PDB file of C-alpha atoms and ligand atoms in Angstrom:
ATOM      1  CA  UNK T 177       0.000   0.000   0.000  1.00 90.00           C
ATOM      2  CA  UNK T 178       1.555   3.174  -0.993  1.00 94.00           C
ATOM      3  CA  UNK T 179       1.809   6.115   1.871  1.00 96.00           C
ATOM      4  CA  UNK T 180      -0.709   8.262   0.689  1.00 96.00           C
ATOM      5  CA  UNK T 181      -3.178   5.184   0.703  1.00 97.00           C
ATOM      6  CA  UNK T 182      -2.205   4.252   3.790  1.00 97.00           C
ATOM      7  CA  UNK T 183      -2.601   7.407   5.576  1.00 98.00           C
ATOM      8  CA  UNK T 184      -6.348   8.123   4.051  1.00 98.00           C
ATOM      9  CA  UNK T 185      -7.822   4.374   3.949  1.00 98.00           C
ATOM     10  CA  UNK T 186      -5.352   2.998   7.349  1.00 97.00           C
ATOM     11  CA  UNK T 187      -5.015   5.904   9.354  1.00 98.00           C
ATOM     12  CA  UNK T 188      -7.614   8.144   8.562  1.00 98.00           C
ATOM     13  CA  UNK T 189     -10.155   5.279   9.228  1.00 98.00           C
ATOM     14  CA  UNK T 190      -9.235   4.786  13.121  1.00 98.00           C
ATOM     15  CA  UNK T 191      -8.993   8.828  13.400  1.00 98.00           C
ATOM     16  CA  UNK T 192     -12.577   8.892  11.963  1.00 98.00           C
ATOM     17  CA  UNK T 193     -14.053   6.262  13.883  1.00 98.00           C
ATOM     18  CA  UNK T 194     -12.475   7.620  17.314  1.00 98.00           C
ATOM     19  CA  UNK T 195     -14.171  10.880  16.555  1.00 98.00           C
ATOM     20  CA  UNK T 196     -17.472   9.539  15.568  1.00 98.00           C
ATOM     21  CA  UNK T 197     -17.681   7.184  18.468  1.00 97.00           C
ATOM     22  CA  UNK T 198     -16.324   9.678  20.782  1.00 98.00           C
ATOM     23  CA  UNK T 199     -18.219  12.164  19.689  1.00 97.00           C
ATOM     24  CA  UNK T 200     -21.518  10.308  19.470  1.00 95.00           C
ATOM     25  CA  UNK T 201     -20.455   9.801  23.121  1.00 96.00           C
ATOM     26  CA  UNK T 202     -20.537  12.753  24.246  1.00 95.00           C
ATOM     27  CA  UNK T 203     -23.942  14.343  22.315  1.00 93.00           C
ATOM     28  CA  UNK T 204     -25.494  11.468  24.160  1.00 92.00           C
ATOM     29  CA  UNK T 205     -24.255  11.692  27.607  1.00 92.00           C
ATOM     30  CA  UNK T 206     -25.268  15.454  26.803  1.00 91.00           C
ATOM     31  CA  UNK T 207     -28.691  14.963  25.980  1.00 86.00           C
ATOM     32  CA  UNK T 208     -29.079  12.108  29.219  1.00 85.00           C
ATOM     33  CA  UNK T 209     -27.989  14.979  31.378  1.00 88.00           C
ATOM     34  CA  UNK T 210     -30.072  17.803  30.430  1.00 84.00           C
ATOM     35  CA  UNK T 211     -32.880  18.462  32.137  1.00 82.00           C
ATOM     36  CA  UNK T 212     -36.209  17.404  31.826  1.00 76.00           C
ATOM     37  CA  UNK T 213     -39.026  19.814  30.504  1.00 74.00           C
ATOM     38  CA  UNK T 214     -40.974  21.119  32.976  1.00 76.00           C
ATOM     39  CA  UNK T 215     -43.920  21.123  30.607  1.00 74.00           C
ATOM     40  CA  UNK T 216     -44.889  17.426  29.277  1.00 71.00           C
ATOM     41  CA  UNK T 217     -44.471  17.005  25.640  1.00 67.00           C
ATOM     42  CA  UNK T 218     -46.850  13.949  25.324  1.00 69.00           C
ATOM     43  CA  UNK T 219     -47.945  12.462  22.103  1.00 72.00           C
ATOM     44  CA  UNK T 220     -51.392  12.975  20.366  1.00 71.00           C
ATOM     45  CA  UNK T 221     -53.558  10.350  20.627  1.00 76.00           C
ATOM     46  CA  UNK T 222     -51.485   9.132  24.091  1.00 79.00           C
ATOM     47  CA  UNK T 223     -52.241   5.097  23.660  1.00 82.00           C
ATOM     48  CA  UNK T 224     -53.160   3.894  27.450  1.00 83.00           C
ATOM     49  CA  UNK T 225     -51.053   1.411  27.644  1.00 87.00           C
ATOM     50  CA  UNK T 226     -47.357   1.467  28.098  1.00 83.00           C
ATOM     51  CA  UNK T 227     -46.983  -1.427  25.312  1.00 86.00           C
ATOM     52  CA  UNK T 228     -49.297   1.091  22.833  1.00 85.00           C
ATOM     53  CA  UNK T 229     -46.983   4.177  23.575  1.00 83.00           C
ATOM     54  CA  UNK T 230     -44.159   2.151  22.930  1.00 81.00           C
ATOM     55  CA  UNK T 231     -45.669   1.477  19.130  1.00 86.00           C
ATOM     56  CA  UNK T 232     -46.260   4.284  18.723  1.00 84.00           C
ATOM     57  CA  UNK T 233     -43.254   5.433  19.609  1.00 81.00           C
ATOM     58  CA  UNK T 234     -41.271   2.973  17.331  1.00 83.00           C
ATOM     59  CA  UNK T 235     -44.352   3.716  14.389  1.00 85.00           C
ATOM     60  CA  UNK T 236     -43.575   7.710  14.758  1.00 81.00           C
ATOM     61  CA  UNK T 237     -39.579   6.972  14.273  1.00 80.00           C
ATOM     62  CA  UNK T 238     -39.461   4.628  11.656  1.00 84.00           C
ATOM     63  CA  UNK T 239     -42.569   5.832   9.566  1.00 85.00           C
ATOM     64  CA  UNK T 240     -42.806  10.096  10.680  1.00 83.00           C
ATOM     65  CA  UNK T 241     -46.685   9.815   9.552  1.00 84.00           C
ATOM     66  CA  UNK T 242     -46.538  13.594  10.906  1.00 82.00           C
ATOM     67  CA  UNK T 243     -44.440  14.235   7.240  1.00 86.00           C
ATOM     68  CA  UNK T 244     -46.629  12.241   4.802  1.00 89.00           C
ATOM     69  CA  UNK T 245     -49.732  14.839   6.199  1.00 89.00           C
ATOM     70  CA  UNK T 246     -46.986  18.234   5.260  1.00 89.00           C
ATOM     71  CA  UNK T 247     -46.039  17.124   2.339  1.00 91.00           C
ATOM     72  CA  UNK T 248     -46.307  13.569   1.135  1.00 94.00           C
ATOM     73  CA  UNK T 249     -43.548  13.955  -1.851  1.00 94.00           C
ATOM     74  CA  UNK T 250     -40.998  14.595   0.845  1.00 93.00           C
ATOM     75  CA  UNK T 251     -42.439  11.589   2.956  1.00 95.00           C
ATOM     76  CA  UNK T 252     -41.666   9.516   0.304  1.00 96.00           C
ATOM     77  CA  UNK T 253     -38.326  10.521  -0.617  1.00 96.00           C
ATOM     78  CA  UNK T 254     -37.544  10.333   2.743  1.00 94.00           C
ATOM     79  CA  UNK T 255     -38.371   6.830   3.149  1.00 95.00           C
ATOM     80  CA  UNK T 256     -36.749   5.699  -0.024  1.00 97.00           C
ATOM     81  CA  UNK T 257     -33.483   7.681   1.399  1.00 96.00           C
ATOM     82  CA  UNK T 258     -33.672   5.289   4.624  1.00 94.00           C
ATOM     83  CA  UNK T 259     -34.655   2.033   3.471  1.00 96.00           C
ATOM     84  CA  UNK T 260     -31.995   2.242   0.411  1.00 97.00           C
ATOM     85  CA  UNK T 261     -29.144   3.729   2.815  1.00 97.00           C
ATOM     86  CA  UNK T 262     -30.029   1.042   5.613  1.00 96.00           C
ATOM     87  CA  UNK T 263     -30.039  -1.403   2.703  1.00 97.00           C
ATOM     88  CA  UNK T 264     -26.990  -0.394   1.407  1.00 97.00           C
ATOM     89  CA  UNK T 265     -25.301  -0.186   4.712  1.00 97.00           C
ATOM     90  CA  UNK T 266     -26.443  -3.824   5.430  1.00 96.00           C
ATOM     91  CA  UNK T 267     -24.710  -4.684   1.702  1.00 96.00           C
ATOM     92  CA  UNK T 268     -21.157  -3.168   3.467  1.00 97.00           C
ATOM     93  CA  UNK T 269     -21.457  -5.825   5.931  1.00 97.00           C
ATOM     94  CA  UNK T 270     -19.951  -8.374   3.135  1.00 96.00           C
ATOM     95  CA  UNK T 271     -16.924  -6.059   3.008  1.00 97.00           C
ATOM     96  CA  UNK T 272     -16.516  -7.647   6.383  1.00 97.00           C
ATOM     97  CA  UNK T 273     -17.717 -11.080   5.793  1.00 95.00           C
ATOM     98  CA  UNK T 274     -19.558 -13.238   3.029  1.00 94.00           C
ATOM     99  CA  UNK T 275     -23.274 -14.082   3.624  1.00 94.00           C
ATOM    100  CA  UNK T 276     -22.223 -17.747   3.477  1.00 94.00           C
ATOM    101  CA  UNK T 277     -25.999 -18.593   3.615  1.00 95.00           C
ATOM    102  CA  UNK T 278     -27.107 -17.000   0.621  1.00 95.00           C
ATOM    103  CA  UNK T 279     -23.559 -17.614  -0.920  1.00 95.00           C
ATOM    104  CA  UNK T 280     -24.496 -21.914  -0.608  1.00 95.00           C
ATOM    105  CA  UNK T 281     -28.189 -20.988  -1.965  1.00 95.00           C
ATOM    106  CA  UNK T 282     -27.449 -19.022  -4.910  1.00 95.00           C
ATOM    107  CA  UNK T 283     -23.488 -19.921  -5.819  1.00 95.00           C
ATOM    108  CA  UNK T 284     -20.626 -17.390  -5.639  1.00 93.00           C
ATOM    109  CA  UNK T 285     -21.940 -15.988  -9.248  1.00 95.00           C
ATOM    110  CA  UNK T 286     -25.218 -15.625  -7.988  1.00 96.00           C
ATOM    111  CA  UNK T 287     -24.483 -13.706  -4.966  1.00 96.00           C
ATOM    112  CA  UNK T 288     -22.078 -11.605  -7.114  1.00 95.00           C
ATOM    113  CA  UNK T 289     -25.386 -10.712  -9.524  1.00 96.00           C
ATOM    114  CA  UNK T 290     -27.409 -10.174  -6.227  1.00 97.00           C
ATOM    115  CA  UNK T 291     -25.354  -7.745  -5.084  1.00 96.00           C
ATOM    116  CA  UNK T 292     -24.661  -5.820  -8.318  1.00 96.00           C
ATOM    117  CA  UNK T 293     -28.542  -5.326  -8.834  1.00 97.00           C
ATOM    118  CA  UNK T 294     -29.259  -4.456  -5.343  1.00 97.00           C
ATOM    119  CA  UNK T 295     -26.072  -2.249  -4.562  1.00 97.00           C
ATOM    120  CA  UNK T 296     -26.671  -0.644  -8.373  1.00 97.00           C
ATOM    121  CA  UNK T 297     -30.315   0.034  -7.765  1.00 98.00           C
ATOM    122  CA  UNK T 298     -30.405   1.094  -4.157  1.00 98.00           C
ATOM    123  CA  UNK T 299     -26.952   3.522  -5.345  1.00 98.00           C
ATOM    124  CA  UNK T 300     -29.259   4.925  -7.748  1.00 98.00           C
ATOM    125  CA  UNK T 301     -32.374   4.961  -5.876  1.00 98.00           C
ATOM    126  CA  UNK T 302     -30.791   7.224  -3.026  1.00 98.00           C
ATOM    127  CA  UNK T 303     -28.473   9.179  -6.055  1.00 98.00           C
ATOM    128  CA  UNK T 304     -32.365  10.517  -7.219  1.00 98.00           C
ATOM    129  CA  UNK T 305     -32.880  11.232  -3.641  1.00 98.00           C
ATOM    130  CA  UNK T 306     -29.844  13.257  -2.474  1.00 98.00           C
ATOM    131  CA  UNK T 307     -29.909  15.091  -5.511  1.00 98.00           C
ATOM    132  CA  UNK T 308     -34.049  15.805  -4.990  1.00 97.00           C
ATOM    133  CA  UNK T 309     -33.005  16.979  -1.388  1.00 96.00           C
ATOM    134  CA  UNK T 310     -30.331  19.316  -2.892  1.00 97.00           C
ATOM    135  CA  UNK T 311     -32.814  21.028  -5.798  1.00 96.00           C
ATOM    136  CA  UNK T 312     -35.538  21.180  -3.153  1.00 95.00           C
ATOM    137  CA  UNK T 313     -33.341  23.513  -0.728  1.00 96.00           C
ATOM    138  CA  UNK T 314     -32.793  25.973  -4.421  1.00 95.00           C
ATOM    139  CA  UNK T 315     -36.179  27.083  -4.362  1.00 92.00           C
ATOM    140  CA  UNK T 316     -38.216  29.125  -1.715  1.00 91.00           C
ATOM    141  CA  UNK T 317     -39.829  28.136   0.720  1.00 91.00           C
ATOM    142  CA  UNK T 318     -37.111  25.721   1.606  1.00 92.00           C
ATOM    143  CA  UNK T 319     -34.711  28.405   0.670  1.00 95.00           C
ATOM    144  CA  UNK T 320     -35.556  30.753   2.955  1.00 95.00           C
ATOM    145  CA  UNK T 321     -34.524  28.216   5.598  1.00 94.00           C
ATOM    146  CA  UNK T 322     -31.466  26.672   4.812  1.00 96.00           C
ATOM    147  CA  UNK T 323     -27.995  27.746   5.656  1.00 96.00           C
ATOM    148  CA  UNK T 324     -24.641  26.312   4.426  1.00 95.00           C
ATOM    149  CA  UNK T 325     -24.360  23.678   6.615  1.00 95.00           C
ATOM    150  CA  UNK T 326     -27.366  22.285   4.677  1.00 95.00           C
ATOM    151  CA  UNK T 327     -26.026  22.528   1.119  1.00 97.00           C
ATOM    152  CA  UNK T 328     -22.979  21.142   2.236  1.00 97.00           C
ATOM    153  CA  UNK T 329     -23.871  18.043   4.070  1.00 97.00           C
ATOM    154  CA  UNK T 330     -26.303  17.113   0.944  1.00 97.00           C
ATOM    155  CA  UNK T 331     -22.985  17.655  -1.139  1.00 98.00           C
ATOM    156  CA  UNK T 332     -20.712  15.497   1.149  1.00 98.00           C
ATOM    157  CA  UNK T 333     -23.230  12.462   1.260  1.00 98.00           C
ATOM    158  CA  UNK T 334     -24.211  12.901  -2.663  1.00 98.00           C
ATOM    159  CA  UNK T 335     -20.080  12.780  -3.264  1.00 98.00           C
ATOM    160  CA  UNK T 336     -19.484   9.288  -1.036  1.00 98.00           C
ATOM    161  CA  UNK T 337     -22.737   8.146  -2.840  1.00 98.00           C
ATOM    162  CA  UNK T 338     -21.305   8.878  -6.426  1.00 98.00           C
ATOM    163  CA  UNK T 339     -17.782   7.446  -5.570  1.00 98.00           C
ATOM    164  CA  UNK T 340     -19.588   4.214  -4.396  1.00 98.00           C
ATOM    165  CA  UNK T 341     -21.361   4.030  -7.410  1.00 98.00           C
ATOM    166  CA  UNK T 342     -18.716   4.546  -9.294  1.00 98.00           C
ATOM    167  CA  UNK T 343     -16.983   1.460  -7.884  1.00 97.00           C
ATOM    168  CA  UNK T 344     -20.306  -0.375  -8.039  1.00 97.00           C
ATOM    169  CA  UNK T 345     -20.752  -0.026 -11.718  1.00 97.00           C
ATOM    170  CA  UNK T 346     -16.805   0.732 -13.072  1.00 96.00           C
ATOM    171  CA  UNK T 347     -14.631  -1.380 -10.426  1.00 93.00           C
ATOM    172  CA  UNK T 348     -12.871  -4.695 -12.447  1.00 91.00           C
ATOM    173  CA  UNK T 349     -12.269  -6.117  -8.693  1.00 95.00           C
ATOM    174  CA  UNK T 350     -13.496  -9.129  -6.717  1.00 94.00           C
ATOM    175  CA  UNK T 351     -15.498  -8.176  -3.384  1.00 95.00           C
ATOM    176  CA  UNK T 352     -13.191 -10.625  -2.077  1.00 96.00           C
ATOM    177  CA  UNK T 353     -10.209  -7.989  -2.658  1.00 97.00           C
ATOM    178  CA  UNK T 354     -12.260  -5.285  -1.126  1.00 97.00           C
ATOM    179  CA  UNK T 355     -12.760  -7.805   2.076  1.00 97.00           C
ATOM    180  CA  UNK T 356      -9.579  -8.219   2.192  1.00 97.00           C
ATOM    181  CA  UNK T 357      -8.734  -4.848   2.489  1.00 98.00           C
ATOM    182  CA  UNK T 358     -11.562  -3.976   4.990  1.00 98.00           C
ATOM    183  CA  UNK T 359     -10.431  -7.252   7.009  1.00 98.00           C
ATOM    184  CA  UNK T 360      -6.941  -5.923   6.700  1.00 98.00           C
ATOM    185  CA  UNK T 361      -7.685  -2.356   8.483  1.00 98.00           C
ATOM    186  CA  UNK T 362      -9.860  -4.164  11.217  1.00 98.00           C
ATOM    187  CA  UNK T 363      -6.762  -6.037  12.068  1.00 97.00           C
ATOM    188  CA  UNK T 364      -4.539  -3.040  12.490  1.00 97.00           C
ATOM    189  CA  UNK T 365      -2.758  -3.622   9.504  1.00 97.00           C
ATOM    190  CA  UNK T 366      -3.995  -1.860   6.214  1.00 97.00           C
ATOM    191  CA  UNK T 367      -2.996  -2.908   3.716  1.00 97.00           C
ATOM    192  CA  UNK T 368      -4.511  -3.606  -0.120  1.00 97.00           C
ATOM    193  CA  UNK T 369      -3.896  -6.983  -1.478  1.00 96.00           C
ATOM    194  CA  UNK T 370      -2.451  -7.473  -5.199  1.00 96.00           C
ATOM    195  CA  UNK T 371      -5.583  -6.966  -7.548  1.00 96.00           C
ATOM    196  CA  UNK T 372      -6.412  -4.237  -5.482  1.00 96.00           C
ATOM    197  CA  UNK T 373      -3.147  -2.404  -5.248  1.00 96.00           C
ATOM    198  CA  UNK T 374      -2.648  -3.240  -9.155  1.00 95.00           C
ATOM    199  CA  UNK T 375      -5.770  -1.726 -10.586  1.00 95.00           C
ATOM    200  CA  UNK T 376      -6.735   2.202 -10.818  1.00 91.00           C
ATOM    201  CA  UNK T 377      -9.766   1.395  -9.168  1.00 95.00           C
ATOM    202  CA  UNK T 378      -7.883   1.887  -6.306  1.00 95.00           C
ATOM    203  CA  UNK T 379      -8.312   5.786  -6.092  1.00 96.00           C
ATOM    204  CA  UNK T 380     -12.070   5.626  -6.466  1.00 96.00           C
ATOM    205  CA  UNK T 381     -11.995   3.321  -3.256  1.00 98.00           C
ATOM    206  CA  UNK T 382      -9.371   5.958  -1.505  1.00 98.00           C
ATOM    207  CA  UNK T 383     -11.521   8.869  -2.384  1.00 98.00           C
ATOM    208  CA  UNK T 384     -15.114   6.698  -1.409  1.00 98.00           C
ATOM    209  CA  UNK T 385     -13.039   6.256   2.016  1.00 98.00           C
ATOM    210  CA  UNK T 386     -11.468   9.408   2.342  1.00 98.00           C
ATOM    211  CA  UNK T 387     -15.073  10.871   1.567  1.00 98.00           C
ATOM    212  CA  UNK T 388     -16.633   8.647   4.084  1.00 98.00           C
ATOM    213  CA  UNK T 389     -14.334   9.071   6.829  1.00 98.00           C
ATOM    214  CA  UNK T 390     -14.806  12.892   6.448  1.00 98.00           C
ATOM    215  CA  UNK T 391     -18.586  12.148   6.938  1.00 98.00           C
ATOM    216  CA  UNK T 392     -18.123   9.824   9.969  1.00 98.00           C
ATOM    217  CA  UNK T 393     -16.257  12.762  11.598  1.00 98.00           C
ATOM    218  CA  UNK T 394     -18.923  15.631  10.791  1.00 97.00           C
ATOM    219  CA  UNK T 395     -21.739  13.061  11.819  1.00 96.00           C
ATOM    220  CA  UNK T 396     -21.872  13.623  15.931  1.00 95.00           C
ATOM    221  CA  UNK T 397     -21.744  17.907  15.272  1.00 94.00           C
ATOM    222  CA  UNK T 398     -24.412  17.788  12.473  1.00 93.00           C
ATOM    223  CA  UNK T 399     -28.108  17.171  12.212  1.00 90.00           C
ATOM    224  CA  UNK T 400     -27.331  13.595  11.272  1.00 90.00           C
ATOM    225  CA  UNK T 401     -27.532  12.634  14.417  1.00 89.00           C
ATOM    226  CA  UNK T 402     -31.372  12.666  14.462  1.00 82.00           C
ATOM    227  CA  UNK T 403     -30.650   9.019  13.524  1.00 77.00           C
ATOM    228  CA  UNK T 404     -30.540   8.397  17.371  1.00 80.00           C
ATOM    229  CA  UNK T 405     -31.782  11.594  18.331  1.00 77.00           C
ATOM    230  CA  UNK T 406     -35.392  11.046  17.007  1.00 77.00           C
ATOM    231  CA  UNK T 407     -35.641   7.788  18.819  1.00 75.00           C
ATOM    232  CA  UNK T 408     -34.815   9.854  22.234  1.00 78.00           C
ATOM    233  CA  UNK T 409     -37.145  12.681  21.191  1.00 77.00           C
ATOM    234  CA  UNK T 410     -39.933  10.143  20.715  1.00 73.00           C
ATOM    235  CA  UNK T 411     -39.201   8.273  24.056  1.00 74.00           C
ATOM    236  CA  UNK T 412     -39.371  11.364  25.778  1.00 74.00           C
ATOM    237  CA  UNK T 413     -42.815  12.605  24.024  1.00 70.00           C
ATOM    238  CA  UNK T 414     -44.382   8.314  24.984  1.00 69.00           C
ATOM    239  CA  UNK T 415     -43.151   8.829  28.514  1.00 66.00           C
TER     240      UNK T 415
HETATM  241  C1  LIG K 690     -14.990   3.496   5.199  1.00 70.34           C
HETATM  242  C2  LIG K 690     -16.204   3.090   4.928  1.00 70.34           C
HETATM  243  C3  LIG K 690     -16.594   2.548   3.557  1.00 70.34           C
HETATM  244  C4  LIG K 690     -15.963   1.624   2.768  1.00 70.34           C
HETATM  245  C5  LIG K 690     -14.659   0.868   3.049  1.00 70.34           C
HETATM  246  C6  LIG K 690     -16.770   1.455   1.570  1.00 70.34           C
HETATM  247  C7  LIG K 690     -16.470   0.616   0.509  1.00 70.34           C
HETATM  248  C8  LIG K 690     -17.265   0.423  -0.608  1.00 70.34           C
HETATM  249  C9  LIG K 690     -16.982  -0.501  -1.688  1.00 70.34           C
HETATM  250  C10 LIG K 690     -15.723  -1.389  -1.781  1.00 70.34           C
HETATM  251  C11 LIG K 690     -17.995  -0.420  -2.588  1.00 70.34           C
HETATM  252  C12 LIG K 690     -18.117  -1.227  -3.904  1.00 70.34           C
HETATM  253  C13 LIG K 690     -18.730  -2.579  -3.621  1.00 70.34           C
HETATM  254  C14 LIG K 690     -18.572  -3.514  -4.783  1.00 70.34           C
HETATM  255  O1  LIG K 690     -18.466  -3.064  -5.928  1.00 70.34           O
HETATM  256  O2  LIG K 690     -18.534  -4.741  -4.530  1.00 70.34           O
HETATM  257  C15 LIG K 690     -18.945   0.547  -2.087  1.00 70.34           C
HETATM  258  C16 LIG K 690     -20.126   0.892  -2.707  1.00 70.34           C
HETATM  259  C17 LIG K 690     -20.993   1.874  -2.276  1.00 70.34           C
HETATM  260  N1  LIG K 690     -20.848   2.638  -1.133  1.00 70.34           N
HETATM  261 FE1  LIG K 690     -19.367   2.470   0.262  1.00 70.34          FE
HETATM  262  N2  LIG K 690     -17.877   2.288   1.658  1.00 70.34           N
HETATM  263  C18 LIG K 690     -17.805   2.969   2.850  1.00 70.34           C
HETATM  264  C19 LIG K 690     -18.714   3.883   3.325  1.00 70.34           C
HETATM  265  C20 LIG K 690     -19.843   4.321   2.646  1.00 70.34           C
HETATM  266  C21 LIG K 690     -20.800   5.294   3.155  1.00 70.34           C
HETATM  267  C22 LIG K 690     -20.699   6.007   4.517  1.00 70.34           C
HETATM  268  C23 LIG K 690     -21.769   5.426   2.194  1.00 70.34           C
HETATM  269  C24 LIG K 690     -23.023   6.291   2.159  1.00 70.34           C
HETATM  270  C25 LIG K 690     -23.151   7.469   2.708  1.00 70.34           C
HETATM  271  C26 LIG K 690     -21.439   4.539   1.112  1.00 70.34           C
HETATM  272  C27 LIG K 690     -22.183   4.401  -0.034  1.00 70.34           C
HETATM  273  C28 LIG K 690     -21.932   3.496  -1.041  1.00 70.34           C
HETATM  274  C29 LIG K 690     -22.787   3.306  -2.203  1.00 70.34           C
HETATM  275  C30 LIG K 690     -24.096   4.072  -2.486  1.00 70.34           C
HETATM  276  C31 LIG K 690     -22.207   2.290  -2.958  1.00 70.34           C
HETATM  277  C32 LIG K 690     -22.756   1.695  -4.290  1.00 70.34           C
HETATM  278  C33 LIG K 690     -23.883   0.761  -4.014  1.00 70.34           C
HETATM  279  C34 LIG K 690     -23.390  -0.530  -3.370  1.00 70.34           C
HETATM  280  O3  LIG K 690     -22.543  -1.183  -3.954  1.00 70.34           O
HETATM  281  O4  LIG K 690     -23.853  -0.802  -2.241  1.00 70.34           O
HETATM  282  N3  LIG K 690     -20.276   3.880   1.431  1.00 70.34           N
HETATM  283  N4  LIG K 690     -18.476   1.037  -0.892  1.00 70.34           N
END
């Protein structure tokens, strides 16, 4: 692995995921220790039961019905964002490890053609999205309320996004390189095996990283963290 490599896909990977975890740490800690509202911020309908305001709770954070009454183009956007980023965060996970299970039930081609239709289609899927976010925030109303920090994190995220794709649907190398790679930094020693280190492809996968890690580090001191913050918002509203 040459230095430059090394320093943006080895080291830059533990310096990201110290500051995200850290981070994440600390905004939580923060939010555990801040007082409680005087006033109750209970949800409308409250469900009698405990086990009631606890679906609701879980309905209100995974589905937001409150959005699809505003404005039920954004709803949907919204939920194609999540479900194609969780989906495509769950497709990662074989950078780690093979799904041996569906590797025996559909053959090692077969699992390669799995993932190339779901990883292309959810890529593109949540391209259309990012980039509907971005032209949304051009024109008023939404205008009027965004600020920089806005534009930019849409920009960040839509960049990572395109240089995945761009490995999805250009890359000439096995998964099995890429795993070895990933399996390489988790060991403490990064490192890119042959095929890898051989093709140009290489770049795309130090800029998707370099990208990525840049986004891991911004994600405890932006609004991203609504991922865990909306859970805690709801709990608080069912209690
Ligand atoms: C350091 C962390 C990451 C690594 C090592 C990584 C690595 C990769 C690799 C190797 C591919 C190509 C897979 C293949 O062709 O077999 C890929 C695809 C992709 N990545 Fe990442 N990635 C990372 C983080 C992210 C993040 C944070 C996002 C989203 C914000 C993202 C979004 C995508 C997308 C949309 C694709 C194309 C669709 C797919 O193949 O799933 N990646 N990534």
């Amino acid at each position: 692995m040459d230095l430059f490599s090394f320093t943006i896909a080895g080291l830059m990977v533990y310096a990201a995921l110290a500051v995200f975890f850290i981070g994440m740490t600390y905004r939580i800690c923060h939010w555990f220790s801040t007082p409680k509202a005087s006033i109750r911020l209970g949800m409308f309908p409250k469900p009698k039961t405990r086990s009631g305001r606890w679906l609701k709770m879980l309905k209100d954070t995974i589905l937001f019905p409150q959005a699809l009454d505003v404005d039920p183009t954004m709803w949907f956007m919204a939920i194609a964002f999540h479900v194609a980023g969780l989906l495509i965060f769950f497709g990662h996970l074989r950078l780690i490890k093979e799904f041996t299970p569906i590797v025996s039930a559909l053959g090692s081609k077969g699992m390669d053609t799995l993932a190339f239709v779901t990883g292309g289609t959810f890529g593109i899927v949540i391209t259309v999205v990012v980039i509907y976010y971005l032209f949304r925030r051009f024109a008023s109303p939404y205008k009027d309320i965004s600020v920089p920090e806005d534009y930019l994190l849409l920009i960040l995220i839509l960049l990572v996004i395109t240089m995945g794709n761009h490995l999805r649907f250009f890359g000439d190398v096995h998964v099995a390189d890429y795993r070895a790679y990933v399996q390489s930094v988790l060991l403490f020693r990064p490192s890119f095996d042959a095929a890898l280190a051989h093709s140009s492809i290489r770049w795309s996968l130090v800029a998707h990283v370099f990208l990525a890690n840049i986004l891991l580090m911004y994600f405890p001191f932006s609004k991203l963290t609504h991922t865990v913050g909306a859970f805690l918002a709801n709990l608080v509203r069912s209690d």
